[in-house]
PDB file of C-alpha atoms in Angstrom:
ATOM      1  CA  UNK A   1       9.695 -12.101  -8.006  1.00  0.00           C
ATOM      2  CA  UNK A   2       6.272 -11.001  -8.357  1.00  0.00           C
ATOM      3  CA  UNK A   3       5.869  -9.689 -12.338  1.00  0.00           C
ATOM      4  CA  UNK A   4       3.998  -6.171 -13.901  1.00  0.00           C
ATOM      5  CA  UNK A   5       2.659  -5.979 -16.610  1.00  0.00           C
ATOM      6  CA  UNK A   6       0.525  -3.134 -18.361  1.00  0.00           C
ATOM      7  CA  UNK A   7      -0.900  -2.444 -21.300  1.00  0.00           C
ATOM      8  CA  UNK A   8      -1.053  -0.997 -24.101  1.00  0.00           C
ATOM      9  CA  UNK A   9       2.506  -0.128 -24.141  1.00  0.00           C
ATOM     10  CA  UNK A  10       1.513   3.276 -25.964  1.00  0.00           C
ATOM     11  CA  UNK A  11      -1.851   5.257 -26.454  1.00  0.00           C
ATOM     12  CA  UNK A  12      -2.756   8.189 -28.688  1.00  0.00           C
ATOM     13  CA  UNK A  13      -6.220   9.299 -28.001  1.00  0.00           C
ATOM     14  CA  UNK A  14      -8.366  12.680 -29.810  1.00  0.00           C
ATOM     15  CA  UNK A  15      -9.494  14.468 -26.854  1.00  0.00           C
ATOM     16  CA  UNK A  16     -12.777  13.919 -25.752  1.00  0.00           C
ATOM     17  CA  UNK A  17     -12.401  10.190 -26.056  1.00  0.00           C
ATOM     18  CA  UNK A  18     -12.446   7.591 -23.513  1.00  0.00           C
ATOM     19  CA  UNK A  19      -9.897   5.145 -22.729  1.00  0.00           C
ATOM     20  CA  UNK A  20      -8.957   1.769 -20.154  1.00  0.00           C
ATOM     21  CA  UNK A  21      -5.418   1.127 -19.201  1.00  0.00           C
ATOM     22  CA  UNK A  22      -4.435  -1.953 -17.717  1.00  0.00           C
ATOM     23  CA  UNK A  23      -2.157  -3.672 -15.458  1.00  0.00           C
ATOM     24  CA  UNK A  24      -1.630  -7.384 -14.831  1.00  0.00           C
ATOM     25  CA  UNK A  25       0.037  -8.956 -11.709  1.00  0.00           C
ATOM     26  CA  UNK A  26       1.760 -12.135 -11.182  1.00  0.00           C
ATOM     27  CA  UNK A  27       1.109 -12.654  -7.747  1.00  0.00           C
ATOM     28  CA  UNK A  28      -0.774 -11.711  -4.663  1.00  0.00           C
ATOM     29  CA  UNK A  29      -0.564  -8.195  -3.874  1.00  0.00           C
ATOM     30  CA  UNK A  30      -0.809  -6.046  -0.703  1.00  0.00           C
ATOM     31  CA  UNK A  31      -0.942  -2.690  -2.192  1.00  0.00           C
ATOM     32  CA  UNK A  32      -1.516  -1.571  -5.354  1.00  0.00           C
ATOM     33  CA  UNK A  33      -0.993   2.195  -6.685  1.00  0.00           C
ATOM     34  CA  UNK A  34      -1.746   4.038  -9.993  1.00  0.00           C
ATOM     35  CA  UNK A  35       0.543   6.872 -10.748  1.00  0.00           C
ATOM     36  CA  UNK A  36       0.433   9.384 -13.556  1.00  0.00           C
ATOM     37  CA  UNK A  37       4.052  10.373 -14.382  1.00  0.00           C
ATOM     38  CA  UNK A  38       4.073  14.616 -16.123  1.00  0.00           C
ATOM     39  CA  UNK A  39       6.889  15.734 -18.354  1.00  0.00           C
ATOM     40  CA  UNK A  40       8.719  16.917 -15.632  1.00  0.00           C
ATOM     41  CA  UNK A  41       8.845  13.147 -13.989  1.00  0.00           C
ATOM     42  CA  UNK A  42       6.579  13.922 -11.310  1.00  0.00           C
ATOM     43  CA  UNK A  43       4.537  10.776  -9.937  1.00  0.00           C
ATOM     44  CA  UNK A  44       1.503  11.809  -9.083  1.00  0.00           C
ATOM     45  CA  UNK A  45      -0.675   9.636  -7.276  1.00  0.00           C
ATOM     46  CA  UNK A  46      -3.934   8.806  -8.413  1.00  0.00           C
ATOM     47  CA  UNK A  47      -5.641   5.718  -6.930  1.00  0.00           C
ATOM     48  CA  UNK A  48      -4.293   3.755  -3.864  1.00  0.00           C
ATOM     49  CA  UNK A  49      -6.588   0.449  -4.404  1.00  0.00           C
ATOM     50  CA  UNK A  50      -5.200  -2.737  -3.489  1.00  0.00           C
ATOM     51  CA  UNK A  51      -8.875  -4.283  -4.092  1.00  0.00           C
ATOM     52  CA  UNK A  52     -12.362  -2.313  -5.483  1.00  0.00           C
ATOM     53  CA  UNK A  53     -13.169   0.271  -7.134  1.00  0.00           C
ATOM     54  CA  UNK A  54     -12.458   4.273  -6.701  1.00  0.00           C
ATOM     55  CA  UNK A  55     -13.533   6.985  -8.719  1.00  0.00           C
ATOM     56  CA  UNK A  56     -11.977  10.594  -8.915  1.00  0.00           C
ATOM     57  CA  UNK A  57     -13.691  12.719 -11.418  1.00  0.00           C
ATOM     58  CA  UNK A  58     -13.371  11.642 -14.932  1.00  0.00           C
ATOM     59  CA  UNK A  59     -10.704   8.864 -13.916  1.00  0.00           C
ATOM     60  CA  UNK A  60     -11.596   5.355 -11.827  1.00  0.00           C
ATOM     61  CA  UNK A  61      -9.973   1.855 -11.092  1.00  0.00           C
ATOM     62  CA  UNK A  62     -10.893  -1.257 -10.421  1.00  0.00           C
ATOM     63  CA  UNK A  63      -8.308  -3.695  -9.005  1.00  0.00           C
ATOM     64  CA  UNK A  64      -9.790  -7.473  -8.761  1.00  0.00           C
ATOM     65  CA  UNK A  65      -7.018  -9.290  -6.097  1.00  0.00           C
ATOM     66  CA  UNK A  66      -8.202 -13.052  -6.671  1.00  0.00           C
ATOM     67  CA  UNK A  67      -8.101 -11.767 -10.672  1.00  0.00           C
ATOM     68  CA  UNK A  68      -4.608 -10.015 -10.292  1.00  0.00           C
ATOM     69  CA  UNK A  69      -5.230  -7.140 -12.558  1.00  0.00           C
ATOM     70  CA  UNK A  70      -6.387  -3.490 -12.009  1.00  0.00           C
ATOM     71  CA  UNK A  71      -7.977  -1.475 -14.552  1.00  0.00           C
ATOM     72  CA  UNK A  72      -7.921   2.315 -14.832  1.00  0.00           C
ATOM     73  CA  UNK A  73     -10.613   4.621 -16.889  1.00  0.00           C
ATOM     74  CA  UNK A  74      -9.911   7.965 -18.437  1.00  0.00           C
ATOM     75  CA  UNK A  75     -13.220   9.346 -19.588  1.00  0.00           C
ATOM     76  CA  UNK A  76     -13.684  12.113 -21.842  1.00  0.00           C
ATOM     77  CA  UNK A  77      -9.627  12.638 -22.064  1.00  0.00           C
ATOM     78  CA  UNK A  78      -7.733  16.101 -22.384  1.00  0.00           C
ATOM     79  CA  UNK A  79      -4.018  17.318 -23.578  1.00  0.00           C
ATOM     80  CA  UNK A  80      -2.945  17.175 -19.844  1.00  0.00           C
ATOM     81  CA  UNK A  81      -4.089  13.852 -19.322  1.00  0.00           C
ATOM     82  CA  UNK A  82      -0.827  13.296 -21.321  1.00  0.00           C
ATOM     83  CA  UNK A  83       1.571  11.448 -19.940  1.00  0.00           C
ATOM     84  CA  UNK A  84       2.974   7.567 -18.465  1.00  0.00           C
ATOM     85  CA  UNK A  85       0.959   6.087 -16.024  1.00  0.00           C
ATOM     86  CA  UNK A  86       2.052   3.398 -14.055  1.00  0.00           C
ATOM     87  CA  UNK A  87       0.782   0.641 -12.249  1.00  0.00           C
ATOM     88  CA  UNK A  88       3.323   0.180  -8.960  1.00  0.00           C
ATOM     89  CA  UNK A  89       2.359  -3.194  -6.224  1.00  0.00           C
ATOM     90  CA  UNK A  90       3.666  -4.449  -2.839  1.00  0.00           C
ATOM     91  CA  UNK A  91       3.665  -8.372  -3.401  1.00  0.00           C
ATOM     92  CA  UNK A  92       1.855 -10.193   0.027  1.00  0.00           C
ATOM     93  CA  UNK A  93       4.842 -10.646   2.326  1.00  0.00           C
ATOM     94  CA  UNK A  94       7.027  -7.954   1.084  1.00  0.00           C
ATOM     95  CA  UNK A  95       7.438  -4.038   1.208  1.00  0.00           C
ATOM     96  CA  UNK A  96       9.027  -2.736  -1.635  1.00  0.00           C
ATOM     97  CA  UNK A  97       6.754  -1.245  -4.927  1.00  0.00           C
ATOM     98  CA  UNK A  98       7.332  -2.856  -7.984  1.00  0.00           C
ATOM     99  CA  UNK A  99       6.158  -0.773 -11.198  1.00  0.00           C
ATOM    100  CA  UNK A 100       4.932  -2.112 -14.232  1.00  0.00           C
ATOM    101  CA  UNK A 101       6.402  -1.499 -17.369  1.00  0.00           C
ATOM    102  CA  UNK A 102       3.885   1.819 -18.036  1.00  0.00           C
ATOM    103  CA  UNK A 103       1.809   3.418 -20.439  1.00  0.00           C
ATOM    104  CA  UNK A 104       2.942   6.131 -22.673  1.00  0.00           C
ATOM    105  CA  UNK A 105      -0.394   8.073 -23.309  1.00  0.00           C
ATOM    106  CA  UNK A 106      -0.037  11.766 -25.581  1.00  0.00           C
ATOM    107  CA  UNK A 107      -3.863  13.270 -25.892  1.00  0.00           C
ATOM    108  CA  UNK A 108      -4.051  15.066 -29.277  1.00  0.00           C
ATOM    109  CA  UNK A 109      -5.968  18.342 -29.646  1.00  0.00           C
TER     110      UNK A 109
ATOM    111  CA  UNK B   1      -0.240  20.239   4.545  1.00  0.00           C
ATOM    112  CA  UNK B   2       3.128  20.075   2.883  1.00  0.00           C
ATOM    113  CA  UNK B   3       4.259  17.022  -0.110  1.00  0.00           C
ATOM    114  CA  UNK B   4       7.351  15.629  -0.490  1.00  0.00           C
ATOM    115  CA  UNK B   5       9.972  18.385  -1.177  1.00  0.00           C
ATOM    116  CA  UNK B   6      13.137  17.045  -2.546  1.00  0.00           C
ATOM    117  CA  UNK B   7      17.035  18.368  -3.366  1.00  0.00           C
ATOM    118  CA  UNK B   8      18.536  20.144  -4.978  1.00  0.00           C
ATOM    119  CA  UNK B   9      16.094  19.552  -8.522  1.00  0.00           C
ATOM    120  CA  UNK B  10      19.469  18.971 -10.998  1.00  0.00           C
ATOM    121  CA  UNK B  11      22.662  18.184 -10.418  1.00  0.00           C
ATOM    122  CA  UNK B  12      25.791  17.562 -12.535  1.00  0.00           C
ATOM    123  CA  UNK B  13      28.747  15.442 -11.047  1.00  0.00           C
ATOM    124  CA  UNK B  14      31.563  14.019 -12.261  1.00  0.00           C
ATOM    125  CA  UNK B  15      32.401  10.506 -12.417  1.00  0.00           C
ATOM    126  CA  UNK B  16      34.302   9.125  -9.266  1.00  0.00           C
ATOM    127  CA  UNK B  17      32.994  11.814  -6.951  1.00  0.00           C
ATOM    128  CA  UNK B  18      29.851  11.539  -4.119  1.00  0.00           C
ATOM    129  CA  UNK B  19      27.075  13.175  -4.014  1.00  0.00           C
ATOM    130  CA  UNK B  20      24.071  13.595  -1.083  1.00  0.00           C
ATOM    131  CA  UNK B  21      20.581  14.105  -2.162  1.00  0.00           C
ATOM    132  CA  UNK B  22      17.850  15.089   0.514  1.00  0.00           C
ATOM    133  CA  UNK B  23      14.018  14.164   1.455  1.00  0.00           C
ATOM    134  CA  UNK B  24      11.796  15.829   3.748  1.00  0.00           C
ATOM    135  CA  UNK B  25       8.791  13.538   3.895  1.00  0.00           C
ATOM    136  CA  UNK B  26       5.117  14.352   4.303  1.00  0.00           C
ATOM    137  CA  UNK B  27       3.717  15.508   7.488  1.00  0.00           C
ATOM    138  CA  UNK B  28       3.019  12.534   9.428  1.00  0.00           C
ATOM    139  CA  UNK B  29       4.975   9.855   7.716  1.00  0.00           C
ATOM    140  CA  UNK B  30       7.484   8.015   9.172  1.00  0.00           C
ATOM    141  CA  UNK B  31       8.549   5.586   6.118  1.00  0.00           C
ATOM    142  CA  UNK B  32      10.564   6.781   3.579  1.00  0.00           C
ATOM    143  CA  UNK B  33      11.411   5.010   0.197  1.00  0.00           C
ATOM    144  CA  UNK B  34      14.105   5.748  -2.550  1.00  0.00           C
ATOM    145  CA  UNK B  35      13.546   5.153  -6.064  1.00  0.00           C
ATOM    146  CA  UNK B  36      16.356   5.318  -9.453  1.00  0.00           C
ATOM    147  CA  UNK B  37      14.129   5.908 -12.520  1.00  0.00           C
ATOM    148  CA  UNK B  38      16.519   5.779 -15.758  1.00  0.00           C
ATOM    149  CA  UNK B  39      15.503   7.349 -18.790  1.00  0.00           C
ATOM    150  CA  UNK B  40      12.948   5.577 -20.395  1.00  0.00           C
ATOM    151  CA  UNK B  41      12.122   3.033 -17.719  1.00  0.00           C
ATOM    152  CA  UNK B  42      10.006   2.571 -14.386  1.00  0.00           C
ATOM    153  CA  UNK B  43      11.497   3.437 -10.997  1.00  0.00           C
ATOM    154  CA  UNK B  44      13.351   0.757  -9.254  1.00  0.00           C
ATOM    155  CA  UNK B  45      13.170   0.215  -5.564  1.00  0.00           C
ATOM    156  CA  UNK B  46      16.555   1.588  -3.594  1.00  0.00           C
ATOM    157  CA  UNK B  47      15.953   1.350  -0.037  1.00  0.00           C
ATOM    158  CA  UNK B  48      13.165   1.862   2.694  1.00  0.00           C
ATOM    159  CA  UNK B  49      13.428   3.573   6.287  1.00  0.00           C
ATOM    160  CA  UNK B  50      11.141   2.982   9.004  1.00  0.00           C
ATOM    161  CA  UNK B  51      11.674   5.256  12.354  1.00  0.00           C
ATOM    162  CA  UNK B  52      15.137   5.425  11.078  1.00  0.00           C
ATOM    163  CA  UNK B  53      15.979   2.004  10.342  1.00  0.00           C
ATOM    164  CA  UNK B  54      16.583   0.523   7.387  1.00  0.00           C
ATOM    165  CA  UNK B  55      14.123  -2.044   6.554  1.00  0.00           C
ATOM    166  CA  UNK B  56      14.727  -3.210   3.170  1.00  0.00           C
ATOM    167  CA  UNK B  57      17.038  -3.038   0.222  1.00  0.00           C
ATOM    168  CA  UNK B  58      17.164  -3.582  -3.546  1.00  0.00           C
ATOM    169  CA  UNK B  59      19.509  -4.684  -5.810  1.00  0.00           C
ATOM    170  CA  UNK B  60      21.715  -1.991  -5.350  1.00  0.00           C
ATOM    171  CA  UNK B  61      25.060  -1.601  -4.197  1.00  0.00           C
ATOM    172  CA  UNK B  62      26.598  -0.420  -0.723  1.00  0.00           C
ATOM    173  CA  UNK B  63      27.950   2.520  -2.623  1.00  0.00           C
ATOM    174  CA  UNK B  64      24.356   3.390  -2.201  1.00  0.00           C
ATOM    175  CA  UNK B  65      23.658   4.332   1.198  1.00  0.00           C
ATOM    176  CA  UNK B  66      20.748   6.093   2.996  1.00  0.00           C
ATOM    177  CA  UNK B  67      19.900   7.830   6.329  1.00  0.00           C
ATOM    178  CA  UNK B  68      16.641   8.970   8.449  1.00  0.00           C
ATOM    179  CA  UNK B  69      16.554  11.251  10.977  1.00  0.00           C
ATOM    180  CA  UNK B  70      14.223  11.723  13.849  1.00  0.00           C
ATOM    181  CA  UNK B  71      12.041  14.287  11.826  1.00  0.00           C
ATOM    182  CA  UNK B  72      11.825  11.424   9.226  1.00  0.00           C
ATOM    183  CA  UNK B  73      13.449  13.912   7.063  1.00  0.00           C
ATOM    184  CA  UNK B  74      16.102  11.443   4.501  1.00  0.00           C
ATOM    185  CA  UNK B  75      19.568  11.669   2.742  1.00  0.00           C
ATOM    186  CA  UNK B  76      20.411   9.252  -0.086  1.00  0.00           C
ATOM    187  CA  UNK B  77      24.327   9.149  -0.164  1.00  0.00           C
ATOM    188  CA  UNK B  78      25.891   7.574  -3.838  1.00  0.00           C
ATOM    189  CA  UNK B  79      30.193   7.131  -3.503  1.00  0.00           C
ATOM    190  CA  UNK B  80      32.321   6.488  -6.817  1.00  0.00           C
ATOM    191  CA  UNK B  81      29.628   8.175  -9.198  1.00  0.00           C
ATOM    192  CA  UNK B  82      29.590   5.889 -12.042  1.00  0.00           C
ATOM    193  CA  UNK B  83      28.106   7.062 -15.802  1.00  0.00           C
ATOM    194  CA  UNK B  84      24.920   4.836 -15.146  1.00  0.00           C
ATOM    195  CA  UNK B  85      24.083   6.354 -12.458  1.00  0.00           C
ATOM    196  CA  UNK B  86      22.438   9.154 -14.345  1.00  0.00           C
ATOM    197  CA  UNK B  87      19.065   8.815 -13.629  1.00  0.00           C
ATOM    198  CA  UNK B  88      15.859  10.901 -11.947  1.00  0.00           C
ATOM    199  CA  UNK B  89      16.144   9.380  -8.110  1.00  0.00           C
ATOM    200  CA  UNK B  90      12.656   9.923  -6.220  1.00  0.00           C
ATOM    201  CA  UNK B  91      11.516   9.783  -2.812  1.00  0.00           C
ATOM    202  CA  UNK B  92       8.099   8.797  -1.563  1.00  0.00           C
ATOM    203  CA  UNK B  93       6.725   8.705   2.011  1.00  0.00           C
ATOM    204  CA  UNK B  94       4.117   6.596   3.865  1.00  0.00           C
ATOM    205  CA  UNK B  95       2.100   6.965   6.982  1.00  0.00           C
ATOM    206  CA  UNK B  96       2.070   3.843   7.935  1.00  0.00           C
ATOM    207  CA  UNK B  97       4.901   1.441   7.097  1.00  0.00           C
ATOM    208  CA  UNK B  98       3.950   1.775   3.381  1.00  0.00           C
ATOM    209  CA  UNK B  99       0.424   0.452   4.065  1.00  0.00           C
ATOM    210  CA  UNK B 100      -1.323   3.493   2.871  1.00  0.00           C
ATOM    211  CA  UNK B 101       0.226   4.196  -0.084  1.00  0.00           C
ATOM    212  CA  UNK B 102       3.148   6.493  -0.958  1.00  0.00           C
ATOM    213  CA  UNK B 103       3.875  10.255  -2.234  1.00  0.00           C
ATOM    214  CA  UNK B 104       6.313  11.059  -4.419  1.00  0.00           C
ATOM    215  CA  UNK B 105       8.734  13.591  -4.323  1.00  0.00           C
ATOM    216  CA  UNK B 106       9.419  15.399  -7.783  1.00  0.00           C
ATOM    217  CA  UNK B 107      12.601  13.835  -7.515  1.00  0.00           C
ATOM    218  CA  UNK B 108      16.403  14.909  -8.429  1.00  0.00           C
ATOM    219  CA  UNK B 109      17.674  14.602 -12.040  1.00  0.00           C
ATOM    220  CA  UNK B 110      21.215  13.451 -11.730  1.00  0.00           C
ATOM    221  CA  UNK B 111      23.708  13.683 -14.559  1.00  0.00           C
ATOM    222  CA  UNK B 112      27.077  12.201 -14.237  1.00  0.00           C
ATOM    223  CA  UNK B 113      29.859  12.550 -16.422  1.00  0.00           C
TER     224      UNK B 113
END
């Protein structure tokens, strides 16, 4: 089956700073989702973007398909930002989500 | 327009027994998807519904069973609680088969012992 992988594993940023998360993909993908996970285990979506790029505020993605790897920016980070985020795809010809392995990001004051 | 509500938001079982946990999905959506998300690790994949069939399954056993109804609304249904089945289970709904994305639920955090 189709394989996630993200990186870094963990992330400790000064707030204020900027950072890129990324997420690698074994195969072709139908849909791709980034999700920011709180403390409470919410999964909060951020970016559907099987392909292009999406901004929202101080975050944005950019998923290249034939590349099989989406990228997401955090500009000018804060405490909140704080968190797992994780990279979730549909491989072409299925229909389940398949999550990558996640980021553990804590934004220090 | 209303998220994903799930219940109840904790719940402690004992081993051996059943327990039901419930979805109501978004507005609009007519997929629903179940997720187990163990301590520590990413959520795997339970089961899908589509208009109230099933239409897919993960590695999961039948102990783990799952209904839609006509409001799209969703139970997830675990027999024989075992201790590894302590875990936060999520639902996430979809508009359109899953081909829009999903929103998640803020899950149930279930603790078996």
């Amino acid at each position: 089956g189709i394989q996630v992988e993200q990186s870094p594993p963990d992330l400790i940023l000064q707030e204020g700073a900027n950072s890129t998360l990324r997420c690698n993909f074994s195969d072709s993908v139908n849909n791709l989702q980034w999700f920011h996970q709180n403390p409470w285990g919410q999964l909060i979506n951020l970016f559907y973007i099987p392909s292009g790029t999406k901004q929202n505020g101080r975050l944005s993605a950019t998923t290249v398909a034939t590349e099989r790897y989406s990228l997401l920016y955090i500009s000018s980070s804060q405490t909140t930002d704080s968190g797992v985020y994780f990279c979730a795809v549909v491989a072409s010809g299925t229909y389940k989500y398949i999550f990558g392995t996640g980021t553990r990001l804590k934004v220090l004051a | 327009e209303t998220g994903v509500t799930q219940s109840p938001t904790h719940l402690i079982k004992t081993r051996g027994q059943q327990v039901t946990l419930r979805c109501s999905s978004q507005s609009g959506h007519n997929t629903v998807s179940w997720y187990q998300q163990a301590l520590g690790q990413g959520p795997q994949f339970i089961f899908q519904y589509y208009r109230e069939e099933e239409n897919g399954r993960g590695n999961f056993p039948p102990r783990f069973s799952g209904l839609q109804f006509p409001n799209y609304s969703s139970e997830l249904n675990v027999n024989a609680l075992e201790l590894d089945d302590s875990a936060l289970y999520l639902c996430a709904s979809s508009p359109g088969g899953g081909n829009y994305g999903y929103t998640f639920g803020s899950g149930t955090r279930l603790t078996v012992v």
